[in-house]
């Protein structure tokens, strides 16, 4: 969907991206947000008025935070305080306190829909709360973020007799989808490793570790099991495969968000490293270079926009850490090129973005995130999660 030329100047300045982000956010709210604060589920296979799953809701929360991180004078008619408070209030409608490790349900409680609890979904929520804390100290509900990391630790596979023992399952076991699905994924381990590392940095102590399981164990499991470079001359420099399936076969799909999460985990490990410099930053840089080459030439267009948004926000976390000026430039230029193409080719007259599944909350919130982050002061990228 190529848009005719309009009055927007080229997308190469913070004020341009801020204006675009505000328009995309307004379109997201108008199309999906209900008067009760919930977001409508998109797609055809649901009852009218059904609320969005936790995964797209969490990305809309992140979009709200990213827009709130833009300088106030660049964003008109956006009440950041009220918008954040509304998202946090709605988030609690997904909270399921059941069991020894409570967490957020895949759906709003009180509905007839399934109440599966996914370890990746809860990692995204935990990381959003961490980012809120970094943006507004004291506001991030770190106690709740700690609960979510403890939920991830409880999801560690403790079976001794399976290939590649360990790893966090994708979905909580022994209930709902977890009675059939026993996948262990990069996406259920790397983002939770990031969550644990952020919490350790913010609180000064590891959070939620039980026995020998913590953030570094999740990170090491991905390197040992799902790293495409594990048998080469430079292991732990990716790219990273998707998952070890329930039947112990490997899904070697290369999703952009998995690369981003491992880049982010390495940056956080580097930030924590004391004494002589560890090689974590070099790993993050190497994975980034490989990923940028792999997805060049139209590769980003074959990835879901929500995956790309997670990929790029982790690259911006590296941007704040690396001393390689050329890599910093490449990260921002690649992000701009992808976002500018979407703005010119995927946007309709209502500022909604059309990708392979039409206009969805996931796609729309992804574009809000990317546009907003391009308007941030680069000095604030360290606050991302």
XYZ file of C-alpha atoms in Angstrom:
385
model
C 0.000 0.000 0.000
C 2.100 2.880 -1.290
C 0.990 6.259 -0.005
C 1.013 9.224 -2.373
C 3.527 11.893 -1.516
C 2.337 14.065 1.347
C 3.699 17.083 3.129
C 5.942 15.178 5.543
C 9.635 16.002 5.221
C 12.125 13.126 4.930
C 12.265 10.964 8.038
C 15.682 11.925 9.273
C 15.006 14.175 12.269
C 13.584 13.587 15.756
C 10.681 15.978 15.275
C 9.584 14.164 12.112
C 9.619 10.760 13.780
C 7.930 12.145 16.893
C 5.084 13.509 14.791
C 4.717 10.229 12.946
C 4.785 8.245 16.200
C 2.042 10.418 17.694
C -0.131 9.935 14.613
C 0.401 6.167 14.604
C -0.365 6.006 18.334
C -3.567 8.013 17.882
C -4.596 5.609 15.125
C -3.853 2.633 17.386
C -5.982 4.057 20.164
C -8.822 4.989 17.844
C -8.964 1.612 16.124
C -8.309 -0.768 19.002
C -8.795 0.807 22.438
C -12.226 0.529 24.023
C -13.850 2.922 26.466
C -13.074 0.421 29.234
C -9.331 0.518 28.566
C -9.034 -2.918 26.952
C -7.825 -3.363 23.398
C -10.011 -5.165 20.863
C -8.776 -8.404 19.421
C -8.079 -8.189 15.702
C -8.627 -10.840 13.048
C -11.771 -12.694 12.052
C -11.872 -15.728 14.352
C -13.255 -14.202 17.523
C -16.431 -12.789 18.952
C -16.973 -9.052 18.499
C -15.684 -7.148 21.487
C -13.232 -9.831 22.585
C -10.187 -8.380 24.323
C -6.691 -8.732 22.907
C -4.388 -11.473 24.107
C -1.656 -10.480 26.561
C 1.080 -10.525 23.865
C -0.361 -7.685 21.726
C -1.569 -5.835 24.812
C 1.963 -5.905 26.236
C 3.347 -4.469 22.995
C 0.777 -1.656 23.139
C 1.994 -0.955 26.679
C 5.565 -0.764 25.365
C 4.436 1.564 22.557
C 2.917 3.845 25.198
C 6.187 3.888 27.143
C 8.250 4.567 24.034
C 6.067 7.513 23.066
C 6.326 8.775 26.648
C 10.106 8.797 26.219
C 9.935 11.387 23.442
C 10.550 14.988 24.470
C 7.268 16.570 25.488
C 7.664 19.509 23.126
C 7.838 17.111 20.166
C 4.553 15.323 20.928
C 1.272 17.202 20.988
C -1.889 16.098 22.761
C -0.344 13.057 24.435
C -0.856 12.769 28.176
C 1.899 10.330 29.079
C 1.019 10.058 32.773
C -2.612 9.228 32.131
C -1.851 6.846 29.271
C 0.686 4.865 31.296
C -1.637 4.693 34.290
C -4.464 3.402 32.092
C -2.271 0.680 30.561
C -1.069 -0.459 33.982
C -4.596 -0.578 35.350
C -5.771 -2.667 32.401
C -2.751 -4.952 32.679
C -3.978 -6.155 36.053
C -7.071 -7.635 34.431
C -4.751 -10.317 33.046
C -3.169 -11.130 36.426
C -3.650 -14.734 37.546
C -2.533 -15.263 41.154
C -2.997 -19.043 41.063
C -0.233 -21.428 42.029
C 3.165 -21.048 43.620
C 4.403 -18.808 40.800
C 1.657 -16.350 39.791
C 1.841 -14.585 36.433
C -0.204 -12.892 33.743
C -2.697 -15.001 31.805
C -2.883 -15.077 28.026
C -6.391 -13.599 28.290
C -8.342 -11.306 30.559
C -9.541 -13.211 33.581
C -13.247 -13.794 33.847
C -13.642 -14.706 30.172
C -14.376 -18.152 28.797
C -11.131 -18.164 26.857
C -8.137 -20.279 27.760
C -5.995 -19.155 30.651
C -2.598 -20.364 29.497
C 0.417 -18.577 30.901
C 3.305 -18.090 28.491
C 6.849 -17.474 29.628
C 7.667 -15.164 26.729
C 4.513 -13.075 27.172
C 5.334 -12.545 30.824
C 8.931 -11.647 29.976
C 7.675 -8.850 27.697
C 5.521 -7.499 30.519
C 8.402 -7.714 32.988
C 10.711 -5.876 30.595
C 8.087 -3.161 30.109
C 7.923 -2.663 33.884
C 11.718 -2.465 33.979
C 11.739 0.186 31.254
C 9.128 2.171 33.142
C 11.326 2.016 36.238
C 14.330 3.259 34.280
C 12.308 6.068 32.732
C 10.520 7.024 35.945
C 12.331 5.676 39.014
C 9.902 4.320 41.582
C 7.111 3.746 39.074
C 8.107 0.414 37.553
C 6.579 -2.062 40.019
C 9.807 -4.019 40.356
C 8.173 -6.338 42.865
C 5.799 -7.487 40.139
C 8.662 -7.755 37.640
C 10.436 -9.941 40.194
C 7.354 -12.154 40.400
C 7.530 -12.625 36.642
C 11.171 -13.637 36.751
C 10.372 -16.148 39.468
C 7.621 -17.474 37.185
C 10.239 -17.988 34.470
C 12.560 -19.783 36.868
C 9.677 -22.099 37.807
C 9.339 -22.894 34.097
C 12.848 -24.356 33.851
C 12.800 -27.885 32.439
C 14.195 -30.098 35.185
C 13.874 -33.397 33.308
C 17.296 -35.078 33.299
C 16.618 -37.511 30.461
C 15.896 -35.189 27.505
C 18.199 -33.755 24.851
C 19.767 -30.492 26.009
C 18.416 -30.640 29.577
C 17.210 -27.375 31.011
C 15.787 -24.320 29.346
C 12.533 -22.509 30.085
C 9.446 -23.964 28.416
C 7.426 -21.758 26.070
C 4.171 -22.257 27.972
C 3.425 -23.298 31.551
C 3.305 -27.078 31.731
C 0.558 -29.428 32.950
C -2.317 -27.096 32.154
C -4.041 -25.994 28.950
C -1.644 -25.830 26.024
C 1.141 -27.000 28.331
C -0.281 -30.507 28.436
C 0.662 -30.858 24.740
C 3.375 -28.319 24.045
C 6.781 -28.906 25.618
C 8.825 -26.630 23.344
C 11.830 -24.810 24.759
C 12.545 -21.635 22.806
C 15.046 -18.870 22.447
C 12.138 -16.491 23.058
C 11.216 -18.106 26.379
C 14.810 -18.000 27.626
C 16.674 -14.968 26.244
C 14.076 -12.283 27.176
C 13.733 -13.801 30.637
C 17.518 -13.756 30.951
C 17.339 -10.053 30.094
C 14.633 -9.557 32.705
C 16.724 -11.232 35.387
C 19.807 -9.214 34.455
C 17.899 -5.931 34.494
C 16.473 -6.764 37.911
C 19.903 -7.678 39.254
C 21.237 -4.341 37.998
C 18.357 -2.348 39.462
C 18.146 -4.116 42.814
C 21.775 -5.054 43.359
C 21.067 -8.738 43.800
C 19.941 -11.698 41.684
C 16.182 -12.021 41.663
C 14.209 -15.226 41.858
C 17.023 -17.702 41.359
C 16.261 -21.130 42.765
C 19.078 -23.623 43.056
C 21.363 -23.210 40.084
C 18.816 -21.561 37.800
C 19.013 -17.860 37.045
C 19.473 -15.412 34.195
C 22.923 -16.629 33.206
C 21.743 -20.233 33.077
C 18.967 -19.226 30.648
C 21.505 -17.357 28.525
C 23.952 -20.272 28.539
C 21.212 -22.761 27.628
C 20.409 -20.795 24.465
C 24.085 -20.661 23.538
C 24.514 -24.383 24.112
C 21.326 -25.475 22.357
C 20.130 -22.950 19.786
C 23.246 -21.097 18.621
C 23.937 -21.723 14.934
C 27.615 -20.915 15.581
C 28.017 -23.283 18.546
C 30.277 -25.742 16.678
C 32.265 -23.091 14.829
C 35.365 -21.078 15.571
C 33.384 -18.319 17.307
C 30.552 -19.849 19.350
C 27.971 -17.661 21.089
C 27.991 -15.149 18.251
C 24.756 -16.393 16.617
C 22.565 -16.371 14.696
C 20.067 -18.184 16.947
C 17.532 -20.813 15.984
C 13.956 -20.707 17.206
C 13.354 -23.730 19.428
C 13.782 -27.324 20.456
C 10.371 -28.838 19.812
C 8.420 -31.175 22.053
C 9.546 -34.113 19.892
C 13.196 -33.059 20.368
C 13.607 -31.863 16.776
C 15.153 -28.509 16.017
C 13.263 -25.580 14.521
C 16.058 -23.668 12.791
C 13.959 -20.648 11.794
C 15.858 -17.391 12.269
C 13.496 -14.783 13.722
C 14.703 -11.228 14.162
C 13.512 -10.880 17.759
C 15.567 -13.858 18.895
C 18.730 -12.240 17.597
C 17.777 -9.012 19.348
C 17.135 -10.672 22.693
C 20.527 -12.382 22.699
C 22.194 -9.109 21.720
C 20.452 -7.429 24.639
C 21.417 -10.194 27.064
C 25.063 -9.811 26.078
C 24.918 -6.037 26.529
C 23.451 -6.479 30.011
C 26.057 -9.091 30.918
C 28.732 -6.681 29.759
C 27.249 -3.903 31.889
C 27.376 -6.203 34.904
C 30.858 -7.613 34.320
C 33.388 -6.526 36.923
C 37.160 -6.609 36.785
C 38.749 -7.401 33.429
C 36.424 -6.788 30.514
C 34.526 -9.925 29.525
C 33.783 -10.730 25.884
C 30.041 -10.126 26.121
C 30.143 -6.796 24.290
C 32.169 -8.332 21.482
C 29.565 -11.091 21.227
C 26.754 -8.535 21.032
C 28.581 -6.675 18.271
C 29.271 -9.877 16.341
C 25.646 -11.062 16.533
C 24.506 -7.611 15.411
C 26.759 -7.603 12.367
C 25.620 -11.083 11.384
C 21.972 -10.214 11.860
C 22.233 -6.979 9.895
C 23.789 -8.907 7.005
C 21.272 -11.744 7.246
C 18.174 -9.539 7.159
C 19.495 -7.092 4.550
C 17.952 -7.007 1.096
C 14.319 -7.356 2.107
C 14.754 -9.767 5.002
C 13.054 -7.438 7.462
C 9.930 -7.401 5.300
C 9.685 -11.170 5.733
C 9.641 -10.803 9.533
C 6.620 -9.753 11.621
C 6.912 -6.041 12.479
C 6.548 -6.862 16.192
C 9.646 -9.072 15.931
C 11.574 -6.306 14.180
C 10.597 -3.784 16.848
C 12.069 -6.043 19.543
C 15.167 -6.606 17.400
C 15.820 -2.907 16.886
C 15.198 -1.870 20.492
C 17.902 -4.322 21.555
C 20.215 -2.925 18.883
C 19.641 0.502 20.394
C 20.625 -0.951 23.772
C 23.893 -1.947 22.084
C 24.094 1.507 20.481
C 24.367 2.923 24.001
C 27.192 0.535 24.902
C 29.423 0.063 21.879
C 32.379 2.252 21.004
C 32.085 1.326 17.329
C 30.781 4.516 15.708
C 30.317 2.794 12.361
C 28.116 0.125 13.921
C 26.057 2.763 15.729
C 25.473 4.531 12.435
C 24.530 1.304 10.666
C 22.022 0.406 13.379
C 20.209 3.740 13.134
C 20.342 3.904 9.330
C 18.922 0.386 8.998
C 16.159 1.132 11.477
C 15.302 4.354 9.683
C 15.231 2.689 6.283
C 12.857 -0.044 7.475
C 10.580 2.398 9.265
C 10.567 4.935 6.424
C 9.582 2.218 3.936
C 6.706 1.165 6.163
C 5.567 4.777 6.533
C 5.525 5.364 2.782
C 4.354 1.943 1.568
C 2.289 0.319 4.327
C 0.283 3.184 5.807
C -3.270 4.069 4.872
C -4.982 7.452 5.054
C -5.936 6.767 8.684
C -2.262 6.219 9.655
C -2.882 2.478 10.138
C -0.235 0.051 8.903
C -1.156 -2.852 6.627
C 1.120 -5.895 6.640
C 0.468 -9.535 5.757
C -2.456 -9.880 8.179
C -3.893 -6.458 7.610
C -4.092 -3.878 10.372
C -3.372 -5.538 13.714
C -2.620 -4.278 17.184
C 0.764 -6.020 17.077
C 1.746 -4.353 13.807
C 0.443 -0.938 14.763
C 2.111 -0.930 18.164
C 5.377 -2.080 16.568
C 5.404 0.915 14.247
C 4.627 3.274 17.130
C 7.620 1.859 18.997
C 10.020 2.214 16.083
C 8.910 5.719 15.178
C 9.049 6.882 18.788
C 12.497 5.427 19.442
C 13.882 7.217 16.390
C 12.786 10.431 18.112
C 14.534 9.597 21.406
C 17.716 11.241 22.559
C 20.342 8.526 21.911
C 21.654 9.145 25.404
C 18.448 7.572 26.728
C 18.821 4.268 24.865
C 20.423 2.785 27.964
C 16.970 2.917 29.585
C 15.476 0.472 27.089
C 14.409 -3.019 28.064
